[in-house]
Amino acid sequence: MEDTRLHDVARTGAAVVGTGFIGTVHIGALRRLGVPVIGVLGSSPERGAERAAALGVAQAYRSLDELLADPLVQVVHVTSPNVAHFDQVTQILSAGKHVICEKPLAMTSAQSAQMVTLAHNSGKIAAVCYNTRFYPLNQQARGMVAAGELGQIRLISGQFHQDWLAKDTDWNWRLEADEGGPLRSVSDIGTHWIDLTSFISGQRASAVFAELATFMPVRQKPTGPVETFSAAKGGTEPRRINTDDAAMILLRYPDGARGVMSTSQISRGHRGTLWWDMSGTDASAAWHADRPEQLWIGHRDAPNQIMLRDPSMMNPMGIAASTLPGGHSEGFADTFHAFFRQVYADVERGARGAASSYASFDDGHYEMLFCDAVLKSAQDGRWVDIPDA
Amino acid sequence: MEDTRLHDVARTGAAVVGTGFIGTVHIGALRRLGVPVIGVLGSSPERGAERAAALGVAQAYRSLDELLADPLVQVVHVTSPNVAHFDQVTQILSAGKHVICEKPLAMTSAQSAQMVTLAHNSGKIAAVCYNTRFYPLNQQARGMVAAGELGQIRLISGQFHQDWLAKDTDWNWRLEADEGGPLRSVSDIGTHWIDLTSFISGQRASAVFAELATFMPVRQKPTGPVETFSAAKGGTEPRRINTDDAAMILLRYPDGARGVMSTSQISRGHRGTLWWDMSGTDASAAWHADRPEQLWIGHRDAPNQIMLRDPSMMNPMGIAASTLPGGHSEGFADTFHAFFRQVYADVERGARGAASSYASFDDGHYEMLFCDAVLKSAQDGRWVDIPDA
Amino acid sequence: MEDTRLHDVARTGAAVVGTGFIGTVHIGALRRLGVPVIGVLGSSPERGAERAAALGVAQAYRSLDELLADPLVQVVHVTSPNVAHFDQVTQILSAGKHVICEKPLAMTSAQSAQMVTLAHNSGKIAAVCYNTRFYPLNQQARGMVAAGELGQIRLISGQFHQDWLAKDTDWNWRLEADEGGPLRSVSDIGTHWIDLTSFISGQRASAVFAELATFMPVRQKPTGPVETFSAAKGGTEPRRINTDDAAMILLRYPDGARGVMSTSQISRGHRGTLWWDMSGTDASAAWHADRPEQLWIGHRDAPNQIMLRDPSMMNPMGIAASTLPGGHSEGFADTFHAFFRQVYADVERGARGAASSYASFDDGHYEMLFCDAVLKSAQDGRWVDIPDA
Amino acid sequence: MEDTRLHDVARTGAAVVGTGFIGTVHIGALRRLGVPVIGVLGSSPERGAERAAALGVAQAYRSLDELLADPLVQVVHVTSPNVAHFDQVTQILSAGKHVICEKPLAMTSAQSAQMVTLAHNSGKIAAVCYNTRFYPLNQQARGMVAAGELGQIRLISGQFHQDWLAKDTDWNWRLEADEGGPLRSVSDIGTHWIDLTSFISGQRASAVFAELATFMPVRQKPTGPVETFSAAKGGTEPRRINTDDAAMILLRYPDGARGVMSTSQISRGHRGTLWWDMSGTDASAAWHADRPEQLWIGHRDAPNQIMLRDPSMMNPMGIAASTLPGGHSEGFADTFHAFFRQVYADVERGARGAASSYASFDDGHYEMLFCDAVLKSAQDGRWVDIPDA
């Protein structure tokens, strides 16, 4: 099935900014797709060189300028820390390159608003890495909602709970507001859920009520470097933490639908418990990331259904995001494969396709506005409107 | 295992007020336990006589007075509509009988406050039917939390979603505020969740933020009678509905823990999706009513665990609530069996036992205060404190 | 729902032979149903008296003769060890009483053949306790197969694995061939699976190939008494064991269908892993005892389905076996309730009803023939035919 | 995590024989790993050229000779139909190239015996594509068994059921014995299960009893070409089919352990229901391909465990096969990534590593001997020994 979709992508070269866990995932997905990874840009020239060698990438750029000057590079993937996104993306688009930026798009909605304008004016493909959309059954669900198969969506619920920051000795740059922004669990994982459910339901929440919780106001920061999802070694120093270990959020949608969700990074035993459930007037649907190959469809007057990911029975959106036949499980890495397959087809075509379903900068900007509203609601203890993106 | 616990109960006679679905469940559980069901009181003398005949109960009382005058009756089960609870329970306790009252305890917290006092002064056993506590693994979970096995509870989440009122042609007396009270999904099923998680965590929420939703403001009311969980026959008339089809509730606990839960009676495919998940400082636990024989225990540094209901490995609370050996599934009816077994042992003993774990009137009163706060919060759009019960 | 089915049963009195775990389950189910339990017969007069007191049963017979002479008793439940079934059932039927006998029906197929004839000639209701049929979704499945909804059944697979005899210090009377018969796991639990799948598929295997395994040829037998599913106390002595810890069985059905199943009593972590899966020409179905409220229905060209136990959407057989509305879980004890409800309705009626679906003595005799063939096949290492029952 | 393992692989060039579904999976995995895919060999020069263009592969060889003459190619992947494996592998090894051959290794055990000798004498890496081993939790399970954590394995059970050949209009070259060999479901999927459980348990069955079933003795063969897992178009002609739609197999292991498994390609709703369950003297373990990120560990005296795939808590074998952190699901394509990562590290090293865990030609030959025994057992209706590989 992969076959018919790859033939033109090799004409397009990619570079990846950031060489950590997720940057490596990008590189693997690009290669699998047959997109040449021309080079990488590390957090320092030394780190970049080391990672390029480790990854078998020919080139380690010493600066973004050098990267952007490389004529072999048409698409730049931004997987650097959040704080760098705005400047890097601005330069990339200004240099006339397409861009795929990790979420969150920016540190502030003022930044992301500018990025939307810049992307629009550039005429380039500008995507945000909400890869979870690309589990094929999430695309299937979007297609079902769009076709009216659930009726009008009334209630959306779900969670994204993890445990990788459950101990006060767990450390990551996202913990400190000046690097990751004032929100943590909401920004890092909550926005995945918001993007996913907005995408599937076709609706964006227009108001929000939020409660944030920081259960460990002091954590032990390692004095040396830490890789995401890896344990630190060496000494530590206590640091006051203001970002949210967990958040509980209520949502109102323009047509009267409601939502409720929570995020947590301190729930032991939950590595990545991400799920959503939508109750429509005609049927329900639900998806859990720990069984990503199943879509639950709920009925009142008939047995419920479990749709397995299987191109032989999915709708066009589900099929487009599938790589393997039914019975051959797809996972996290496959979502990047399907996501990039769609983006690079658009790059080849020179414009976003009518059926393209990846998150745009507009979607990324909405997430920033959502985060603003969450923060304000939690501070004020009241419902806060989310302006139109 | 049942054997050693029944020998004295036959000395105690019971009567059941209300002969609908749940009243029938009470009668079945009493009989299984060996408690003589002396008589029933129906919604009318005719209905009572008809049901007594159908159920093989010897006696159909024509009034509560007649029931209370029967010297064979020591315990009265109240399964009438919510609106009748206060008066009936007051009379029962005043008559010197023990009482087991279906939830919610009353229509208002003013009533339930009086009932707490009356129960206390009566010296009689006064229990509220939060039967869900008596799934043995919920008792097990309570025992684990009490023993500190999860550490301090930080985050409690969960749902109780149903679909039996998903259509505007679905009807039940609970829909109308004057019979069921101003809250519906919160009062009918949300309080089950609140009771269950308060019981297990050993903590009562001290403040609440709530959002209520009525998706179908007009419903078709049948002109004839309707049995709970049964479809109506005959004509209908439109009725304006103000009670909540769904609710989304945030919780704050005195020690800093937080909670988030939702209720729904309109989520197609969810017959009774009731679950809770608690994140503690040392471990997590979760339970789902659709696999009631499993308790999930979550760990950060070790594999998660699935404890099967099995008296050979549970703690004393779990064992006490179990009736069958492991591998022989228990269900809804068994919770009443275990619940009543504990209550009737206390009746025999003449006082609530130190290890008794059924909901008291104080617990039932807390649920009323909780509902008051939910209603006020939803009206005002702000956090509302729950006074001490 | 229970209501309309009970009104006549109180006219019928029951007695229970055997007062162990399963006898107690019988008594609880009878009481819940409103059937008076007139008396019990223990393994000794003393044991019987002790258990009658513990269970609140008025009468402990001192002999089967005394029991059979009691005019209040119309139905006798036989829950004694397997070795006693033949004699007791023979006496019961000869005394003109109806009988419900625990499985296996007898020690040999010669006995069970006689019992079939005796039952037939007696004109009395004679049932065998294959209670697993009475999980409502198993009845539903039977109804679906009978209605042709799966097409022709081609392949039946499944297991019944337990762990209660996983240690060589685990002891039960079933371990020794002279009390339990030459087969153990096959006879005790394998026949449950065979009965269940024969019932649902409407087909009996006509040939069998079997492999038996005794992993612990010597076990430690307690010198004192042991209750089923309970740990022994006191001293032990080594005993040579010849019965099967596990069995693997292949099946051929008359119309060309095939089956494969296994039993085990030594599989740690499996308390009661009982499941079946049937592949039909048009659809598949599967049921697992650890989620008894769900029936899986498999499709090739459409999403699979999960039917929840819910009388509002089941077929007549499923509805007839259900006691509670959907969303209120039923379990092991409820199967006895549904089973006895059907048997006692037939007792009242005086004959097996056309829609009755409990196992007859003929079914019980087939299980004995099946066991004979299993034993012979395992001994000879070849396919062995099962004669018509 | 991928980072540290890739740095040398780019020195090694690969070629892939066969360009269908599984060949494409190989190519994607090689690219993701950073291994240059130098060229492909199609079923015809035209087909090869077409697929090379579609896949963005630079070179389409016109013959195996041409491929083997390419000095850039050090490793050849054989994904052609089974009937071609022997000749192609022989030529590849004779040409001094390393080889990774899809299963089954050959058409006969005589062939595979020669291939074992040839591989041994060649000193080259020779692997068979039993990729299922490389789900990280299967590697974890192997490590656990090897460390004695389950004790001695007594009973192995499981299934591999599919539905892609459930209709008599489903067609694939494997259906006809002359292309796929005399066994079908056993050879195509049963050997996956046998390899997986042999690998994990560290034991090979020494005797087998088998029953084969062909439920559709006549099928409709399309007159045009068919891609595996794809529907045919155009006309059909009836063909008599002798290969097995399903198989039921009993196993005896040298130390007294037993096994039971079944295969099916006609079980509707089962896209790829592959699972195994092992009962050891100290603990059990089980894994299901439809939740590949979970390993169930069963205990008698403690709660069962669910180990999530998470390098932070797995043993060295599990860690070595993992690519992503816990909470980021891996799937089918990731198993090829992990498998090839290990093979290419050995290629670089010049010899199979002590910790390497991929299937050798010896393992592949055992599968052929196993198939021989299955066929003979089914024909003769008796236990058949499997000679030492």
Short mmCIF file of C-alpha atoms in Angstrom, two decimals, chain C residues 90-364:
data_model
loop_
_atom_site.label_atom_id
_atom_site.label_comp_id
_atom_site.label_asym_id
_atom_site.label_seq_id
_atom_site.Cartn_x
_atom_site.Cartn_y
_atom_site.Cartn_z
CA THR C 90 -31.82 -43.10 41.14
CA GLN C 91 -33.49 -42.97 44.53
CA ILE C 92 -34.80 -39.46 43.99
CA LEU C 93 -36.43 -40.25 40.66
CA SER C 94 -37.73 -43.51 41.99
CA ALA C 95 -39.32 -41.59 44.83
CA GLY C 96 -41.16 -39.45 42.29
CA LYS C 97 -39.25 -36.26 42.89
CA HIS C 98 -37.83 -33.92 40.30
CA VAL C 99 -34.05 -33.69 40.31
CA ILE C 100 -31.34 -31.16 39.50
CA CYS C 101 -27.98 -32.91 39.54
CA GLU C 102 -24.56 -31.29 39.58
CA LYS C 103 -22.22 -32.26 36.81
CA PRO C 104 -20.85 -34.72 35.97
CA LEU C 105 -24.01 -36.73 36.04
CA ALA C 106 -22.29 -39.98 37.01
CA MET C 107 -19.01 -41.85 37.33
CA THR C 108 -19.51 -43.92 34.17
CA SER C 109 -21.48 -43.71 30.99
CA ALA C 110 -23.13 -46.99 31.90
CA GLN C 111 -24.58 -45.24 34.94
CA SER C 112 -25.60 -42.16 33.01
CA ALA C 113 -27.27 -44.28 30.33
CA GLN C 114 -29.40 -45.85 33.04
CA MET C 115 -30.16 -42.44 34.48
CA VAL C 116 -31.37 -41.19 31.10
CA THR C 117 -33.77 -44.09 30.86
CA LEU C 118 -34.92 -43.70 34.41
CA ALA C 119 -35.49 -39.98 33.97
CA HIS C 120 -37.39 -40.54 30.77
CA ASN C 121 -39.61 -43.15 32.34
CA SER C 122 -40.17 -41.10 35.48
CA GLY C 123 -41.82 -38.22 33.67
CA LYS C 124 -40.07 -35.92 36.12
CA ILE C 125 -37.93 -32.91 35.38
CA ALA C 126 -34.31 -34.04 35.40
CA ALA C 127 -31.70 -31.35 34.86
CA VAL C 128 -27.92 -31.27 34.98
CA CYS C 129 -26.17 -28.21 36.41
CA TYR C 130 -24.38 -26.81 33.43
CA ASN C 131 -25.05 -23.34 34.73
CA THR C 132 -22.67 -21.60 32.33
CA ARG C 133 -25.33 -21.90 29.65
CA PHE C 134 -27.32 -19.42 31.68
CA TYR C 135 -25.06 -16.45 31.28
CA PRO C 136 -27.63 -14.58 29.23
CA LEU C 137 -25.25 -13.88 26.37
CA ASN C 138 -24.62 -17.59 25.99
CA GLN C 139 -28.35 -18.05 25.59
CA GLN C 140 -28.30 -15.14 23.16
CA ALA C 141 -25.54 -16.86 21.20
CA ARG C 142 -27.56 -20.08 21.07
CA GLY C 143 -30.49 -18.12 19.72
CA MET C 144 -28.32 -16.47 17.11
CA VAL C 145 -26.84 -19.74 15.89
CA ALA C 146 -30.26 -21.37 15.81
CA ALA C 147 -31.54 -18.47 13.73
CA GLY C 148 -28.66 -18.93 11.31
CA GLU C 149 -27.07 -15.56 12.07
CA LEU C 150 -23.56 -16.99 12.02
CA GLY C 151 -24.20 -19.33 9.09
CA GLN C 152 -22.79 -22.81 9.42
CA ILE C 153 -20.31 -23.19 12.27
CA ARG C 154 -16.91 -24.34 11.00
CA LEU C 155 -14.45 -23.93 13.82
CA ILE C 156 -14.94 -23.88 17.59
CA SER C 157 -12.06 -23.08 19.88
CA GLY C 158 -11.62 -22.21 23.51
CA GLN C 159 -10.25 -22.94 26.91
CA PHE C 160 -11.09 -23.43 30.53
CA HIS C 161 -7.96 -22.75 32.51
CA GLN C 162 -7.70 -22.40 36.27
CA ASP C 163 -4.89 -22.33 38.79
CA TRP C 164 -6.40 -23.66 41.99
CA LEU C 165 -4.44 -26.94 41.70
CA ALA C 166 -1.19 -25.37 40.49
CA LYS C 167 0.87 -26.44 43.49
CA ASP C 168 1.56 -29.97 44.59
CA THR C 169 0.28 -28.94 47.99
CA ASP C 170 -3.14 -28.05 46.57
CA TRP C 171 -5.63 -30.76 47.38
CA ASN C 172 -9.22 -31.64 46.53
CA TRP C 173 -11.16 -34.88 46.40
CA ARG C 174 -11.30 -34.55 42.61
CA LEU C 175 -7.58 -35.34 42.41
CA GLU C 176 -8.07 -38.99 43.18
CA ALA C 177 -9.67 -41.16 40.52
CA ASP C 178 -11.70 -43.26 42.91
CA GLU C 179 -13.66 -40.24 44.15
CA GLY C 180 -13.77 -37.96 41.12
CA GLY C 181 -13.37 -40.46 38.31
CA PRO C 182 -10.41 -41.18 36.03
CA LEU C 183 -10.56 -37.73 34.44
CA ARG C 184 -10.21 -34.54 36.41
CA SER C 185 -9.78 -31.31 34.46
CA VAL C 186 -11.75 -32.76 31.56
CA SER C 187 -14.54 -34.00 33.77
CA ASP C 188 -14.68 -31.03 36.11
CA ILE C 189 -14.28 -28.10 33.76
CA GLY C 190 -13.80 -29.49 30.26
CA THR C 191 -17.35 -30.80 30.27
CA HIS C 192 -18.59 -27.29 31.08
CA TRP C 193 -16.94 -26.10 27.87
CA ILE C 194 -18.23 -29.06 25.87
CA ASP C 195 -21.75 -28.61 27.15
CA LEU C 196 -21.65 -24.90 26.52
CA THR C 197 -20.36 -25.12 22.96
CA SER C 198 -22.60 -28.08 22.10
CA PHE C 199 -25.56 -26.10 23.39
CA ILE C 200 -24.67 -22.94 21.49
CA SER C 201 -23.62 -24.59 18.25
CA GLY C 202 -26.43 -27.13 18.33
CA GLN C 203 -23.88 -29.79 17.47
CA ARG C 204 -22.21 -32.55 19.42
CA ALA C 205 -18.71 -33.67 18.52
CA SER C 206 -18.73 -37.14 17.02
CA ALA C 207 -15.02 -37.89 17.38
CA VAL C 208 -12.29 -36.73 19.63
CA PHE C 209 -8.52 -36.77 19.89
CA ALA C 210 -7.13 -36.05 23.33
CA GLU C 211 -3.85 -35.62 25.13
CA LEU C 212 -3.83 -35.66 28.91
CA ALA C 213 -1.07 -34.35 31.12
CA THR C 214 -0.34 -34.92 34.76
CA PHE C 215 2.47 -32.54 35.59
CA MET C 216 2.54 -33.37 39.27
CA PRO C 217 2.41 -37.16 39.60
CA VAL C 218 2.73 -36.89 43.36
CA ARG C 219 0.82 -34.44 45.53
CA GLN C 220 0.62 -33.79 49.25
CA LYS C 221 -2.75 -34.88 50.60
CA PRO C 222 -3.91 -33.22 53.83
CA THR C 223 -4.79 -35.62 56.55
CA GLY C 224 -7.79 -33.50 57.57
CA PRO C 225 -10.88 -32.35 55.55
CA VAL C 226 -10.62 -29.77 52.76
CA GLU C 227 -13.29 -27.47 51.40
CA THR C 228 -13.29 -26.91 47.63
CA PHE C 229 -11.46 -23.67 46.79
CA SER C 230 -10.06 -23.46 50.32
CA ALA C 231 -6.57 -24.10 51.65
CA ALA C 232 -5.97 -27.13 53.81
CA LYS C 233 -4.61 -26.97 57.31
CA GLY C 234 -2.63 -29.58 59.21
CA GLY C 235 -0.41 -32.43 58.06
CA THR C 236 -0.08 -34.03 54.64
CA GLU C 237 0.92 -37.32 53.07
CA PRO C 238 2.22 -37.91 49.53
CA ARG C 239 -0.26 -39.40 47.09
CA ARG C 240 0.28 -40.60 43.57
CA ILE C 241 -2.01 -38.74 41.16
CA ASN C 242 -3.15 -40.15 37.83
CA THR C 243 -5.81 -37.63 36.88
CA ASP C 244 -5.22 -34.88 34.35
CA ASP C 245 -3.85 -31.50 35.41
CA ALA C 246 -4.46 -30.38 31.87
CA ALA C 247 -5.95 -31.73 28.66
CA MET C 248 -5.76 -30.76 25.01
CA ILE C 249 -8.63 -31.94 22.89
CA LEU C 250 -9.43 -31.88 19.17
CA LEU C 251 -12.98 -32.35 18.01
CA ARG C 252 -14.73 -33.42 14.82
CA TYR C 253 -18.38 -32.61 14.29
CA PRO C 254 -20.74 -34.59 12.03
CA ASP C 255 -21.07 -31.84 9.44
CA GLY C 256 -17.33 -31.28 9.04
CA ALA C 257 -16.83 -28.59 11.65
CA ARG C 258 -13.77 -28.86 13.89
CA GLY C 259 -12.95 -27.91 17.40
CA VAL C 260 -9.94 -27.43 19.62
CA MET C 261 -9.93 -26.76 23.32
CA SER C 262 -7.82 -27.17 26.39
CA THR C 263 -8.34 -27.45 30.08
CA SER C 264 -5.89 -26.69 32.83
CA GLN C 265 -5.99 -26.49 36.58
CA ILE C 266 -2.35 -25.47 36.92
CA SER C 267 -2.15 -22.19 34.97
CA ARG C 268 -1.13 -19.54 37.48
CA GLY C 269 -3.02 -16.30 37.25
CA HIS C 270 -6.00 -17.92 35.55
CA ARG C 271 -8.72 -18.16 38.16
CA GLY C 272 -11.38 -19.15 35.70
CA THR C 273 -10.40 -18.37 32.15
CA LEU C 274 -13.29 -19.88 30.28
CA TRP C 275 -13.99 -18.80 26.74
CA TRP C 276 -15.23 -20.02 23.39
CA ASP C 277 -14.94 -18.68 19.88
CA MET C 278 -17.00 -19.92 16.93
CA SER C 279 -16.25 -19.18 13.30
CA GLY C 280 -19.26 -19.47 11.10
CA THR C 281 -19.61 -19.12 7.38
CA ASP C 282 -21.31 -15.74 7.84
CA ALA C 283 -20.02 -14.38 11.14
CA SER C 284 -18.11 -15.32 14.25
CA ALA C 285 -18.99 -15.03 17.91
CA ALA C 286 -17.00 -15.30 21.11
CA TRP C 287 -17.62 -15.07 24.83
CA HIS C 288 -15.25 -14.91 27.78
CA ALA C 289 -16.35 -15.66 31.33
CA ASP C 290 -14.21 -12.84 32.67
CA ARG C 291 -16.38 -10.34 30.81
CA PRO C 292 -19.65 -12.26 30.85
CA GLU C 293 -21.75 -9.23 29.98
CA GLN C 294 -20.27 -8.92 26.49
CA LEU C 295 -20.78 -11.04 23.39
CA TRP C 296 -18.28 -10.45 20.60
CA ILE C 297 -19.63 -10.83 17.07
CA GLY C 298 -17.01 -10.90 14.33
CA HIS C 299 -17.48 -9.75 10.76
CA ARG C 300 -15.34 -9.77 7.68
CA ASP C 301 -16.83 -6.79 5.86
CA ALA C 302 -18.13 -4.66 8.69
CA PRO C 303 -16.92 -3.59 12.10
CA ASN C 304 -17.06 -6.25 14.74
CA GLN C 305 -19.73 -5.90 17.38
CA ILE C 306 -19.89 -6.04 21.14
CA MET C 307 -23.36 -6.84 22.33
CA LEU C 308 -23.83 -5.86 25.95
CA ARG C 309 -26.24 -7.95 27.97
CA ASP C 310 -29.34 -5.82 27.66
CA PRO C 311 -32.86 -7.18 27.43
CA SER C 312 -33.79 -4.24 25.24
CA MET C 313 -31.76 -5.66 22.38
CA MET C 314 -31.37 -9.38 22.95
CA ASN C 315 -33.30 -12.22 21.35
CA PRO C 316 -35.95 -14.15 23.31
CA MET C 317 -33.47 -16.68 24.71
CA GLY C 318 -31.18 -13.91 25.95
CA ILE C 319 -34.07 -12.01 27.46
CA ALA C 320 -35.45 -15.09 29.18
CA ALA C 321 -32.17 -15.68 30.98
CA SER C 322 -31.68 -12.04 32.02
CA THR C 323 -32.73 -10.82 35.41
CA LEU C 324 -31.45 -7.24 35.48
CA PRO C 325 -31.61 -4.35 32.99
CA GLY C 326 -28.54 -3.58 30.89
CA GLY C 327 -25.75 -1.82 32.73
CA HIS C 328 -26.33 -3.84 35.91
CA SER C 329 -23.84 -6.68 35.77
CA GLU C 330 -24.88 -10.26 36.26
CA GLY C 331 -22.52 -12.98 37.45
CA PHE C 332 -22.13 -16.59 38.47
CA ALA C 333 -24.87 -16.59 41.09
CA ASP C 334 -27.30 -15.04 38.61
CA THR C 335 -26.83 -18.00 36.26
CA PHE C 336 -28.24 -20.30 38.92
CA HIS C 337 -31.11 -17.90 39.44
CA ALA C 338 -31.96 -17.94 35.72
CA PHE C 339 -31.41 -21.67 35.44
CA PHE C 340 -33.60 -22.57 38.40
CA ARG C 341 -36.23 -20.05 37.29
CA GLN C 342 -36.60 -22.06 34.12
CA VAL C 343 -36.52 -25.44 35.82
CA TYR C 344 -39.09 -24.51 38.46
CA ALA C 345 -41.40 -23.07 35.82
CA ASP C 346 -41.22 -26.49 34.16
CA VAL C 347 -41.82 -28.20 37.49
CA GLU C 348 -44.94 -26.10 37.95
CA ARG C 349 -46.00 -26.87 34.41
CA GLY C 350 -45.26 -30.55 34.93
CA ALA C 351 -43.10 -30.94 31.84
CA ARG C 352 -40.05 -29.49 30.12
CA GLY C 353 -41.10 -26.42 28.14
CA ALA C 354 -40.52 -26.14 24.43
CA ALA C 355 -38.26 -23.13 25.01
CA SER C 356 -36.42 -24.63 27.96
CA SER C 357 -32.70 -24.56 27.49
CA TYR C 358 -31.19 -26.25 30.53
CA ALA C 359 -29.10 -29.39 30.19
CA SER C 360 -31.10 -32.60 30.24
CA PHE C 361 -29.90 -35.98 31.47
CA ASP C 362 -29.37 -36.78 27.83
CA ASP C 363 -26.93 -33.88 27.69
CA GLY C 364 -25.31 -35.12 30.86
#
